[in-house]
PDB file of C-alpha atoms in Angstrom:
ATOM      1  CA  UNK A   1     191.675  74.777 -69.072  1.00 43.00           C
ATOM      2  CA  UNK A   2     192.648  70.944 -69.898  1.00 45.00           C
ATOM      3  CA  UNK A   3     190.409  69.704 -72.752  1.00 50.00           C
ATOM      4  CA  UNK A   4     190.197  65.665 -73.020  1.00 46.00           C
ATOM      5  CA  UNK A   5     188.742  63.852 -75.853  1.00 50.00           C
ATOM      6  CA  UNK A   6     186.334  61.071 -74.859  1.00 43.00           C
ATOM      7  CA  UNK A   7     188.800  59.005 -75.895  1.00 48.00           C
ATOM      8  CA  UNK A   8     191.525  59.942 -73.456  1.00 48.00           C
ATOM      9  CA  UNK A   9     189.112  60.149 -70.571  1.00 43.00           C
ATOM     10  CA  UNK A  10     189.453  56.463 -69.275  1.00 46.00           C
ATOM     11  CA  UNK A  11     193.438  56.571 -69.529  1.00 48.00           C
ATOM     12  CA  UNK A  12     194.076  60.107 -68.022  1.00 42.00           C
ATOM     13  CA  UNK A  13     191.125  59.085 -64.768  1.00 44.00           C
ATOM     14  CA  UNK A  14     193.672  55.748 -64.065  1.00 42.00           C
ATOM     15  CA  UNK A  15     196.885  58.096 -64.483  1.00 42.00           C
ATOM     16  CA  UNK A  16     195.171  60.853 -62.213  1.00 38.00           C
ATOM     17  CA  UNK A  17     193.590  58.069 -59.632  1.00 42.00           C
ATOM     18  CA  UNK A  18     197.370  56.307 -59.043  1.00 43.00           C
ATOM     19  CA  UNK A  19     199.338  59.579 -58.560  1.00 40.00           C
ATOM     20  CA  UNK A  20     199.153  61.084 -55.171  1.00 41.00           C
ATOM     21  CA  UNK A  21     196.101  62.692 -55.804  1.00 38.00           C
ATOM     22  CA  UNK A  22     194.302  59.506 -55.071  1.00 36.00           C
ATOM     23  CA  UNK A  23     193.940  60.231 -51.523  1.00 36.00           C
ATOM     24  CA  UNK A  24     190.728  62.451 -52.571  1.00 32.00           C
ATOM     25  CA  UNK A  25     189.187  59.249 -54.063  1.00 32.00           C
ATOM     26  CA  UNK A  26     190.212  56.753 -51.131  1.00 34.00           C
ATOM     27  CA  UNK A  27     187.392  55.811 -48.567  1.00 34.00           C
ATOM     28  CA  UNK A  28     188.735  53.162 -47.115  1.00 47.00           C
ATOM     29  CA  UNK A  29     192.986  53.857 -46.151  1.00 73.00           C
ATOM     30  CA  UNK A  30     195.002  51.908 -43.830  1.00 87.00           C
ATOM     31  CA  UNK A  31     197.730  52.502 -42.287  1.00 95.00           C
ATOM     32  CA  UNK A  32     199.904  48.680 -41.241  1.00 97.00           C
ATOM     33  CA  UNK A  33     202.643  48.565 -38.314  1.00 98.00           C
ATOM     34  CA  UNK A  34     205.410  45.827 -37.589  1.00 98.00           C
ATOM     35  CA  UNK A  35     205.708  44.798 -34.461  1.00 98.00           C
ATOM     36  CA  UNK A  36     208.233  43.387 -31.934  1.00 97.00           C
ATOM     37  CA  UNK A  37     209.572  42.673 -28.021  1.00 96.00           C
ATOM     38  CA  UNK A  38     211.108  41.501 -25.487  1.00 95.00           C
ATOM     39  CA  UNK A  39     214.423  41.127 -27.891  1.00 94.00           C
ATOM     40  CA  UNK A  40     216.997  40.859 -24.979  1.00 94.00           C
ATOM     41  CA  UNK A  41     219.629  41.879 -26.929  1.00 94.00           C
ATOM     42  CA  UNK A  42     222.009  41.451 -23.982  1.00 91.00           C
ATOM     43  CA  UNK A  43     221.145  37.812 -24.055  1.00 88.00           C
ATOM     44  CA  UNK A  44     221.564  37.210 -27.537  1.00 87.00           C
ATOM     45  CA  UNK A  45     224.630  35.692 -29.146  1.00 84.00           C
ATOM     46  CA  UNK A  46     223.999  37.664 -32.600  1.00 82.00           C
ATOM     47  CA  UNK A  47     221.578  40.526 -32.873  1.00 86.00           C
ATOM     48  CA  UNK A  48     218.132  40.172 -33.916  1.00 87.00           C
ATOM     49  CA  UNK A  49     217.703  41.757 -37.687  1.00 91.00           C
ATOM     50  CA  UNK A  50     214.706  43.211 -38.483  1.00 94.00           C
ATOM     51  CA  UNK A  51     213.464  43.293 -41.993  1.00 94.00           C
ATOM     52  CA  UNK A  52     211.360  46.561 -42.530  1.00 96.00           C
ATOM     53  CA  UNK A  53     207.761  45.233 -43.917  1.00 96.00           C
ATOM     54  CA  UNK A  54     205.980  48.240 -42.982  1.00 97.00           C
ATOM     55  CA  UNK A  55     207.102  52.317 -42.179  1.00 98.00           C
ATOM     56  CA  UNK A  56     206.410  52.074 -39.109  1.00 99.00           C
ATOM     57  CA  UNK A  57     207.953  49.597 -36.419  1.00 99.00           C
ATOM     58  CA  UNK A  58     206.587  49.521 -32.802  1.00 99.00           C
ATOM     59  CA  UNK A  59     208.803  47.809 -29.960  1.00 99.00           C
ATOM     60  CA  UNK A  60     206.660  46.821 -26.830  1.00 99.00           C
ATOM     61  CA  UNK A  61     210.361  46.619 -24.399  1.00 98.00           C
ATOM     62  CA  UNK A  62     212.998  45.185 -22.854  1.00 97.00           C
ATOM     63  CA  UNK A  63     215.255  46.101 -25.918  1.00 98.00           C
ATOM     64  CA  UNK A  64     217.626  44.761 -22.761  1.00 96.00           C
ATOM     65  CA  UNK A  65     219.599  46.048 -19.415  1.00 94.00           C
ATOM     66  CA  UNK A  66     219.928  49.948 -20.593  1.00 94.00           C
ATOM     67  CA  UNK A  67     223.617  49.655 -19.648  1.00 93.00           C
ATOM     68  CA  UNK A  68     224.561  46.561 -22.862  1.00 91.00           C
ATOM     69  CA  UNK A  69     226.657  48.254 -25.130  1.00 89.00           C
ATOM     70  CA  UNK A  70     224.837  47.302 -28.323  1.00 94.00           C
ATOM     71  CA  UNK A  71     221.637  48.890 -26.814  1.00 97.00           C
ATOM     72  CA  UNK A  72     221.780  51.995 -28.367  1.00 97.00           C
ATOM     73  CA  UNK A  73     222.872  50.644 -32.003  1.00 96.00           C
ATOM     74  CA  UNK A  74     219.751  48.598 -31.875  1.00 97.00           C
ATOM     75  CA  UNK A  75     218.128  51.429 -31.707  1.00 98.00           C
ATOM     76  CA  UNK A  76     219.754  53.578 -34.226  1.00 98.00           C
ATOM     77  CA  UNK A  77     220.179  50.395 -36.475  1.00 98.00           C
ATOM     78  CA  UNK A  78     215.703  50.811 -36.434  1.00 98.00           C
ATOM     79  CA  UNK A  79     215.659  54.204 -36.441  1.00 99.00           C
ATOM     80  CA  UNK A  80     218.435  53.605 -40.253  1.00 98.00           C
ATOM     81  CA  UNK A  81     215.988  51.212 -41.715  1.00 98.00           C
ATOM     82  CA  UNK A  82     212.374  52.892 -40.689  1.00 98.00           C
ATOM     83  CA  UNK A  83     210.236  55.602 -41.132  1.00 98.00           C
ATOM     84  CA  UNK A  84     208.957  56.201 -37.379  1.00 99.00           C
ATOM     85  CA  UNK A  85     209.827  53.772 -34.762  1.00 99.00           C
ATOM     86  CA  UNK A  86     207.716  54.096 -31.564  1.00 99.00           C
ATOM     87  CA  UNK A  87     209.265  52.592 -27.921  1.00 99.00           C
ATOM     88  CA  UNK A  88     207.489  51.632 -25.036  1.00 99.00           C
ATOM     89  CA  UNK A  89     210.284  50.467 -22.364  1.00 98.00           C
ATOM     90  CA  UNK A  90     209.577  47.214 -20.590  1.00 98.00           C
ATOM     91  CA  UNK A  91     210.910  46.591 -16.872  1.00 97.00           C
ATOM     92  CA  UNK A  92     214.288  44.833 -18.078  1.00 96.00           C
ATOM     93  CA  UNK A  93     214.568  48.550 -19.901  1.00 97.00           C
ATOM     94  CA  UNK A  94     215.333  49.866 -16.387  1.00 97.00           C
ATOM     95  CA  UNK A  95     217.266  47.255 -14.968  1.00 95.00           C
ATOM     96  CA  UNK A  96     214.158  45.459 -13.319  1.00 93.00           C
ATOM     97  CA  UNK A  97     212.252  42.373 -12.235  1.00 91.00           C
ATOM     98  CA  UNK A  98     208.837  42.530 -12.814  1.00 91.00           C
ATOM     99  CA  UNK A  99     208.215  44.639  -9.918  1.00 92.00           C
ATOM    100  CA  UNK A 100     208.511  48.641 -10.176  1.00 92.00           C
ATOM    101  CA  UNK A 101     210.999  50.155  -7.481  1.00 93.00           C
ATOM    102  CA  UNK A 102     211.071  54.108  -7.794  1.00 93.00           C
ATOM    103  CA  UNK A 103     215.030  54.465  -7.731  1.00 94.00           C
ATOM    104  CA  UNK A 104     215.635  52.181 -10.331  1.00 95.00           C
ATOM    105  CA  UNK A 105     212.978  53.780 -12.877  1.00 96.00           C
ATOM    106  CA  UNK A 106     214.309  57.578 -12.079  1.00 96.00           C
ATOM    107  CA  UNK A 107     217.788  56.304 -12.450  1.00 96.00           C
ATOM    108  CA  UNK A 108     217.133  54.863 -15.786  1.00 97.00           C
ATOM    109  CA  UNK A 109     214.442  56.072 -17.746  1.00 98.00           C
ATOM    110  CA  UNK A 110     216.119  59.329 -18.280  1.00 98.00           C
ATOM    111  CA  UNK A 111     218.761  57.336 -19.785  1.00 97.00           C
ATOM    112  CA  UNK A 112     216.848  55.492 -22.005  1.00 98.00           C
ATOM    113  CA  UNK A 113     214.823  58.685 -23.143  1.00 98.00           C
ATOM    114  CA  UNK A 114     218.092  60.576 -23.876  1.00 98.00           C
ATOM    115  CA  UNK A 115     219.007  57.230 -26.460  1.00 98.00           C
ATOM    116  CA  UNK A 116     215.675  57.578 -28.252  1.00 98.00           C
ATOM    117  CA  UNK A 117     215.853  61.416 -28.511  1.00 98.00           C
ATOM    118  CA  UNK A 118     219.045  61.548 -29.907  1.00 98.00           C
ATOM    119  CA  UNK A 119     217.456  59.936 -32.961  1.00 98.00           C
ATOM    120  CA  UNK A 120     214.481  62.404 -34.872  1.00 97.00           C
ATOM    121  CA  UNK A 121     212.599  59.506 -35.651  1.00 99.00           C
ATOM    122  CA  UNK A 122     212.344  57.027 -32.448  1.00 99.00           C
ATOM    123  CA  UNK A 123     209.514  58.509 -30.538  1.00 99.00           C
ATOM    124  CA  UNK A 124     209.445  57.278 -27.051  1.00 99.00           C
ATOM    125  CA  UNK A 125     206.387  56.626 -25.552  1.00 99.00           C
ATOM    126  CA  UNK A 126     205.492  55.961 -21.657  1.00 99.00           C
ATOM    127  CA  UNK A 127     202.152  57.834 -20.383  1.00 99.00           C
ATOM    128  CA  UNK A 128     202.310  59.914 -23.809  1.00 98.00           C
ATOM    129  CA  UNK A 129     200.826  59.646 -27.239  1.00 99.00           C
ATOM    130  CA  UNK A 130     202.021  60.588 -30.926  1.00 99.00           C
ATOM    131  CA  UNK A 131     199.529  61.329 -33.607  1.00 98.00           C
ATOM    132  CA  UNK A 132     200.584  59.319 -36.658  1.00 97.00           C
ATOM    133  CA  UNK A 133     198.107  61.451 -38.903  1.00 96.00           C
ATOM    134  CA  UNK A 134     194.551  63.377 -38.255  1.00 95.00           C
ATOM    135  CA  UNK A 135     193.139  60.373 -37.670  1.00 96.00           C
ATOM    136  CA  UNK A 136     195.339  57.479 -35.966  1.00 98.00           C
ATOM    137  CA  UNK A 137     196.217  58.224 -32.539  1.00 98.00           C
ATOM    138  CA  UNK A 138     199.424  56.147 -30.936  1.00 99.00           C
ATOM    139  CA  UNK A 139     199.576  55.529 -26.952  1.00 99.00           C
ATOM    140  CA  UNK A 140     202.322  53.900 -25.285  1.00 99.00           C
ATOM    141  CA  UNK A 141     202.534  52.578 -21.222  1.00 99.00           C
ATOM    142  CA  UNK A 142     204.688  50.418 -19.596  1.00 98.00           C
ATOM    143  CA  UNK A 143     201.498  49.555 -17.648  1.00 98.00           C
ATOM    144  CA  UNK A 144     202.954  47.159 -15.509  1.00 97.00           C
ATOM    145  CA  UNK A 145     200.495  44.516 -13.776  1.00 96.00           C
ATOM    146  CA  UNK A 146     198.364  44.106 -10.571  1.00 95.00           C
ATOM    147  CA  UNK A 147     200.270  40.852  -8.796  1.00 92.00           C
ATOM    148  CA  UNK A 148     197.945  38.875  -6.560  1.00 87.00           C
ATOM    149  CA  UNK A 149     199.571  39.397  -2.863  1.00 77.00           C
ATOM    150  CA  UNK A 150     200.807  35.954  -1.479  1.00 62.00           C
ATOM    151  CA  UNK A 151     198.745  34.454   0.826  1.00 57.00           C
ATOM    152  CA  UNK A 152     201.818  31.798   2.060  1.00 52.00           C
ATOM    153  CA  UNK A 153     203.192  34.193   3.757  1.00 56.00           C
ATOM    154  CA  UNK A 154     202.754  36.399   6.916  1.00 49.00           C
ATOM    155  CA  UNK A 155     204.910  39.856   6.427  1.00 54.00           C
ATOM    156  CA  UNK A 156     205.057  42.803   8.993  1.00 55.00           C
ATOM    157  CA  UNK A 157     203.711  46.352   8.051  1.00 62.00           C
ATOM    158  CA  UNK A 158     207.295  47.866   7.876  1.00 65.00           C
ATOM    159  CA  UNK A 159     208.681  44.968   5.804  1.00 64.00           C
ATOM    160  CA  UNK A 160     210.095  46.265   2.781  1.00 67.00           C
ATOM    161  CA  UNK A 161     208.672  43.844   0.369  1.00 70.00           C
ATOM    162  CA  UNK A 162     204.993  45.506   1.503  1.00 80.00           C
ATOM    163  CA  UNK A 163     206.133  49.157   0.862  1.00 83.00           C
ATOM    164  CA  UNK A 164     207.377  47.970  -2.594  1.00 88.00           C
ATOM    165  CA  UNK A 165     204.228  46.006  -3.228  1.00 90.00           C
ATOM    166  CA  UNK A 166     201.937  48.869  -2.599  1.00 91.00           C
ATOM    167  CA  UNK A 167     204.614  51.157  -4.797  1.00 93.00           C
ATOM    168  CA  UNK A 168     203.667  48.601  -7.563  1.00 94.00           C
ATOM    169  CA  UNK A 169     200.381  48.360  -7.254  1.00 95.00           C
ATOM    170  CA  UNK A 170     199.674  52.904  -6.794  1.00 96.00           C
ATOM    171  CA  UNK A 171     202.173  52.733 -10.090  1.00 97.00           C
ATOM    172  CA  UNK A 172     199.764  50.373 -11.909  1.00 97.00           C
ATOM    173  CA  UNK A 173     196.494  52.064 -11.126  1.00 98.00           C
ATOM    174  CA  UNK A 174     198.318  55.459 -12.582  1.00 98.00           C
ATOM    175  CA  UNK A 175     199.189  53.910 -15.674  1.00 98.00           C
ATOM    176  CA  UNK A 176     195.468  52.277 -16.096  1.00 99.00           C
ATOM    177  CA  UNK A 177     194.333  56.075 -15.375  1.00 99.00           C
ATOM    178  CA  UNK A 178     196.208  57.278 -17.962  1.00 99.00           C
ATOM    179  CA  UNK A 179     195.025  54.717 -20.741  1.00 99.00           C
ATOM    180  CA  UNK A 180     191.526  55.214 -19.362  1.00 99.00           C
ATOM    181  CA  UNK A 181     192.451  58.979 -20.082  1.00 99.00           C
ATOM    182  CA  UNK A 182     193.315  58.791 -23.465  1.00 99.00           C
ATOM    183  CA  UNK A 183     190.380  56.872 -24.082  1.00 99.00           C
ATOM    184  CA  UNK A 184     187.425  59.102 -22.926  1.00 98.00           C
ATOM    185  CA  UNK A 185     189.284  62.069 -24.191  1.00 98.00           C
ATOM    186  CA  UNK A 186     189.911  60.743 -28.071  1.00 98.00           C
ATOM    187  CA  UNK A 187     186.651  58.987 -28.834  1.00 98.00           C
ATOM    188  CA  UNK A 188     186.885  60.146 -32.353  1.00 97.00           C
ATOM    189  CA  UNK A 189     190.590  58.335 -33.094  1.00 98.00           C
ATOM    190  CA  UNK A 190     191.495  55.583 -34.176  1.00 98.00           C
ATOM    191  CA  UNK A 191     194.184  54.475 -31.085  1.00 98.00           C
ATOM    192  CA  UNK A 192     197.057  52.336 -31.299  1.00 99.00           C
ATOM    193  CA  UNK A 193     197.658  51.251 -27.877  1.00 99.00           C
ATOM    194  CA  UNK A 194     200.886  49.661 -27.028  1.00 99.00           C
ATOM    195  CA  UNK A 195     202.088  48.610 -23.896  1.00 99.00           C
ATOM    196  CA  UNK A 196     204.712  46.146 -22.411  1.00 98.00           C
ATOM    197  CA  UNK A 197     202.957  44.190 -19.758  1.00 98.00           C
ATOM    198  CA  UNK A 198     199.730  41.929 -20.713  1.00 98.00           C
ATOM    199  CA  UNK A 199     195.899  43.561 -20.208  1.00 98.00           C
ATOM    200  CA  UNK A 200     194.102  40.240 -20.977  1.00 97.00           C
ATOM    201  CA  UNK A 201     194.299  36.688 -20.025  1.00 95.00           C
ATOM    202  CA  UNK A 202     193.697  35.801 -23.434  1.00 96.00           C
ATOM    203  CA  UNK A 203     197.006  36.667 -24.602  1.00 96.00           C
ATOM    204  CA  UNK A 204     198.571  34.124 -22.222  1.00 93.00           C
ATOM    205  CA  UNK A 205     199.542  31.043 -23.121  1.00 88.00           C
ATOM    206  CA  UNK A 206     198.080  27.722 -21.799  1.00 86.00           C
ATOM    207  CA  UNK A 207     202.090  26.636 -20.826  1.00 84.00           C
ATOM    208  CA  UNK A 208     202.282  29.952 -17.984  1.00 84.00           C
ATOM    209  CA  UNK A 209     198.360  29.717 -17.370  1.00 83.00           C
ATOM    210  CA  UNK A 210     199.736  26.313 -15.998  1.00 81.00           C
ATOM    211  CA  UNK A 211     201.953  28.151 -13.261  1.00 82.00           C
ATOM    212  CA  UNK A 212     198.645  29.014 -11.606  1.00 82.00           C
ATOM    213  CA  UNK A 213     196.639  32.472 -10.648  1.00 87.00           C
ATOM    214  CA  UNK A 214     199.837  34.076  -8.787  1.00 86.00           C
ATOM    215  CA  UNK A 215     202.284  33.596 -11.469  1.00 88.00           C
ATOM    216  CA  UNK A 216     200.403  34.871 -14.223  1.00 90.00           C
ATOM    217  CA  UNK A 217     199.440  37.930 -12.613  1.00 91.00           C
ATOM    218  CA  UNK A 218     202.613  38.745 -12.610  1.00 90.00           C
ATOM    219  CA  UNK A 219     202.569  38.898 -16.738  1.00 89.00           C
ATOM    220  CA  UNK A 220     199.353  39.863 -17.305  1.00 95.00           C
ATOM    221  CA  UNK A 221     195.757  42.010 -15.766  1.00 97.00           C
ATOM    222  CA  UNK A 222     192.534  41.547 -16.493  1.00 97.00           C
ATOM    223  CA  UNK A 223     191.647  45.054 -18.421  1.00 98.00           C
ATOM    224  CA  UNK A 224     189.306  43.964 -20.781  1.00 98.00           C
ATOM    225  CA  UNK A 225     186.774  46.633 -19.782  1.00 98.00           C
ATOM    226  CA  UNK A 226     190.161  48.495 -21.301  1.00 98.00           C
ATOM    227  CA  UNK A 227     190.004  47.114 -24.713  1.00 99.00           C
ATOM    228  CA  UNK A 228     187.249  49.048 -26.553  1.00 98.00           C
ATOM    229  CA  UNK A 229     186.549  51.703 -29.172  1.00 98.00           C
ATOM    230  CA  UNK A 230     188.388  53.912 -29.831  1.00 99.00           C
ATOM    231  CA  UNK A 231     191.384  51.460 -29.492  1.00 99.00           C
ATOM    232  CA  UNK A 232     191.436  49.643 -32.718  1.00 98.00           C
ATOM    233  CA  UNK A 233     194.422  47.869 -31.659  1.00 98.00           C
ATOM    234  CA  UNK A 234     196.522  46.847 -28.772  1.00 99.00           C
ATOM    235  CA  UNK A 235     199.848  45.652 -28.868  1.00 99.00           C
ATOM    236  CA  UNK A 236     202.144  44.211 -25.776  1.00 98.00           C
ATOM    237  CA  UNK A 237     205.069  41.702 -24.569  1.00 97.00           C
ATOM    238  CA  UNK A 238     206.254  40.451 -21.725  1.00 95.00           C
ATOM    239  CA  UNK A 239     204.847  36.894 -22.113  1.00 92.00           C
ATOM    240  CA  UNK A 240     207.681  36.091 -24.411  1.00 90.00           C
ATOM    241  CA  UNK A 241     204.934  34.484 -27.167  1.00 91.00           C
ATOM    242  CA  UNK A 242     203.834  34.937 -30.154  1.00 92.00           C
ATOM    243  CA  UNK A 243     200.310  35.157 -29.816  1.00 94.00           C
ATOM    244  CA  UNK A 244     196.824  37.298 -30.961  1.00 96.00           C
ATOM    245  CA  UNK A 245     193.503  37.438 -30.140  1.00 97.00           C
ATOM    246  CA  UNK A 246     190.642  38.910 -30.449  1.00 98.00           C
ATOM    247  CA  UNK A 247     188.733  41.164 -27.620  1.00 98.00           C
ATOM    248  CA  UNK A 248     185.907  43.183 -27.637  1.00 98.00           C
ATOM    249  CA  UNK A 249     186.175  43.605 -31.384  1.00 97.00           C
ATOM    250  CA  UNK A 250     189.716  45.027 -30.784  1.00 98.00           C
ATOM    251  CA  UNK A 251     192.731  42.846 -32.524  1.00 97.00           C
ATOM    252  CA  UNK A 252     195.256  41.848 -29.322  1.00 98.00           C
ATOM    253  CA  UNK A 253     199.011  41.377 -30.332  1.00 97.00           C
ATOM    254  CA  UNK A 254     202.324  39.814 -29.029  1.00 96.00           C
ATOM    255  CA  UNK A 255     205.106  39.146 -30.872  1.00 95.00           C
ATOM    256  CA  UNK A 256     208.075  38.778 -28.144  1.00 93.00           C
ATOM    257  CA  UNK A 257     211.723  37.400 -29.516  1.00 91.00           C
ATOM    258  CA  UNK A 258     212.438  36.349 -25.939  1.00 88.00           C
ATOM    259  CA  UNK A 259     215.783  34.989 -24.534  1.00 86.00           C
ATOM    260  CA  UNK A 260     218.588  33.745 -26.466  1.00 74.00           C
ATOM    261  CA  UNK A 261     217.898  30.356 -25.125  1.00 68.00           C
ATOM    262  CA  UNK A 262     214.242  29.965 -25.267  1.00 64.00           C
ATOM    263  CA  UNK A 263     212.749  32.439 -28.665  1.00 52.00           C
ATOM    264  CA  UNK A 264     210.087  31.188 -30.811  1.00 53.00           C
ATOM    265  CA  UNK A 265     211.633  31.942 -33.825  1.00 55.00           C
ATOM    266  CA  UNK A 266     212.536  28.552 -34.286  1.00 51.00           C
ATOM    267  CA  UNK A 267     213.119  29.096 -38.363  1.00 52.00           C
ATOM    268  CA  UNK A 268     213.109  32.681 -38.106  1.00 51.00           C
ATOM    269  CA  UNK A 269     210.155  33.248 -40.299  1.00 57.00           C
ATOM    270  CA  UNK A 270     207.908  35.171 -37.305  1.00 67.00           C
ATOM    271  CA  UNK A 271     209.896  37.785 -36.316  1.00 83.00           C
ATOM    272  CA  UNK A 272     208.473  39.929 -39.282  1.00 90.00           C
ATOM    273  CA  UNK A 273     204.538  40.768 -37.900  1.00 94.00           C
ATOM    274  CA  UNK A 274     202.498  43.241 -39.454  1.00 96.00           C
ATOM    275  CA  UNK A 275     199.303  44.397 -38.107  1.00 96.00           C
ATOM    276  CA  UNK A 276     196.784  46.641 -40.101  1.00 95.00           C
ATOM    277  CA  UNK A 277     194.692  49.339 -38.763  1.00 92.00           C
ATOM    278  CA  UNK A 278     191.182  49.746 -40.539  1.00 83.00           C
TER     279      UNK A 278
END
C-alpha cells in the first residue's frame, strides 16, 4: 500500500497528473489535424514539404495525375513523417476535369487505393470512415458538385455530354447520401468530415464568385443543411484558396497549395494549417 506524508502529497499528485495516467483527470481533450490540397505535384517545379505540426495530416486531393512518377513518394514521404495520414482523392486523382466519367474513375481509383494501401498508415477514404478513437469519427468523399445545366445551349437527348451530365449529377446525389448516412447513423461522434469538392458558398472566394452562378457550381454546392452536429468539422479543396469559415456552428476549412504557377503560399508560411477538434 503506498503511504505519502502530507508533505509529499502536492509533488507526487503533479508527478501522477503529467504521466499518462492523466487521461483519467482530463475533461476537456482534443485531438488537432494538419491539413492540405490540391498540391499538383505534377505541376510543381520542386515538391511541396510538409512540416509535421500535428500526428495526424489530412489531404483533401488532387495529390496530381495518378500516373506522375513522384506521386507515390509524396505519399510515402507523409506516410515517413506522420502518425496517420487520411486521403480523400480529388478528380485530378483520376485523371479528370471536374466532371465524373465512370471509365476513368474504375480505371484509376484502384490504382490510387493500391498506393495508399501499400503504406499501414495512409488510410484512404472515399464513401468510408476511420475511427480515430471512441470518440472522433473521420469521413472522407470525393463528393463532387451539382453543376447548373447550361441554358446557352440546345443539346439532343442522345448527345453524349447529357448522358455524362446526368452520370455526374446520380454520382453526386450518392455521395450526399452517403454523408447524410454517416450523419444520422453517428449522432453520438464527434465527425471529421473531409471532402474534395466545396459544400458551401461561403468557402468561395469573392475572385471565382465573380465568374458567375455556372462557374462556381462547378467548385462548390450548397449543402449547408449538411454541415451540422455531429460534424464538428469539415474540411475540403478544390477552390485552390486558403480560406475558413464558419457554418452552422461547424468550423469550414480549405487550405489548397494549387498550381505551380498560381499557389498562395506566396512566403510559404501557410502551408502548415492546423485545425482542432473540441
Amino acid at each position: 500500500m503506498l503511504r505519502l506524508r502530507i508533505s509529499q502529497f502536492p509533488r507526487y499528485c503533479t508527478r501522477f497528473c503529467n504521466s499518462q495516467n492523466s487521461r483519467y483527470f482530463s475533461t476537456h481533450n482534443k485531438v488537432s489535424l494538419q491539413y492540405i490540397s490540391d498540391l499538383h505535384i505534377d505541376s510543381q517545379k520542386v515538391t511541396p514539404t510538409i512540416k509535421p505540426k500535428s500526428k495526424y495530416l489530412a489531404i483533401c486531393g488532387d495529390i496530381g495525375q495518378p500516373y506522375a512518377t513522384n506521386y507515390k513518394n509524396f505519399l510515402k514521404e507523409q506516410s515517413d513523417k506522420f502518425e496517420k495520414v487520411f486521403f480523400v482523392p480529388g478528380n485530378h486523382d483520376f485523371d479528370l476535369g471536374p466532371m465524373y466519367h465512370r471509365n476513368r474513375v474504375e480505371k484509376w481509383e484502384p490504382f490510387v487505393k493500391n498506393i495508399c494501401n501499400s503504406f499501414k498508415n495512409v488510410h484512404y477514404l472515399n464513401c468510408n470512415t476511420y475511427n480515430l478513437n471512441d470518440d472522433v469519427l473521420i469521413a472522407g468523399s470525393i463528393l463532387w458538385s451539382k453543376p447548373m445545366p447550361r441554358t446557352d445551349s440546345v443539346y439532343s437527348d442522345n448527345d453524349p455530354r447529357v448522358s455524362r451530365y446526368l452520370e455526374h449529377i446520380i454520382e453526386h446525389n450518392r455521395h450526399v447520401d452517403w454523408i447524410s448516412g454517416v450523419i444520422n447513423q453517428n449522432p453520438n461522434k464527434k465527425v471529421i468530415m473531409l471532402t474534395h469538392f466545396v459544400p458551401t458558398f461561403k468557402l468561395i472566394e469573392e475572385k471565382y464568385m465573380a465568374r458567375g452562378q455556372y462557374a462556381t457550381s462547378w467548385f462548390a454546392t450548397d449543402l449547408e443543411h449538411l454541415i451540422r452536429s455531429p460534424i464538428r468539422v469539415w474540411i475540403c479543396g478544390h477552390t485552390h484558396s486558403v480560406i475558413t469559415a464558419k457554418v452552422n456552428g461547424v468550423k469550414c476549412a480549405i487550405n489548397a497549395y494549387g498550381y505551380g504557377d498560381e499557389n498562395g503560399y506566396k512566403d510559404k508560411e501557410n502551408i502548415d494549417k492546423v485545425i482542432e477538434i473540441d
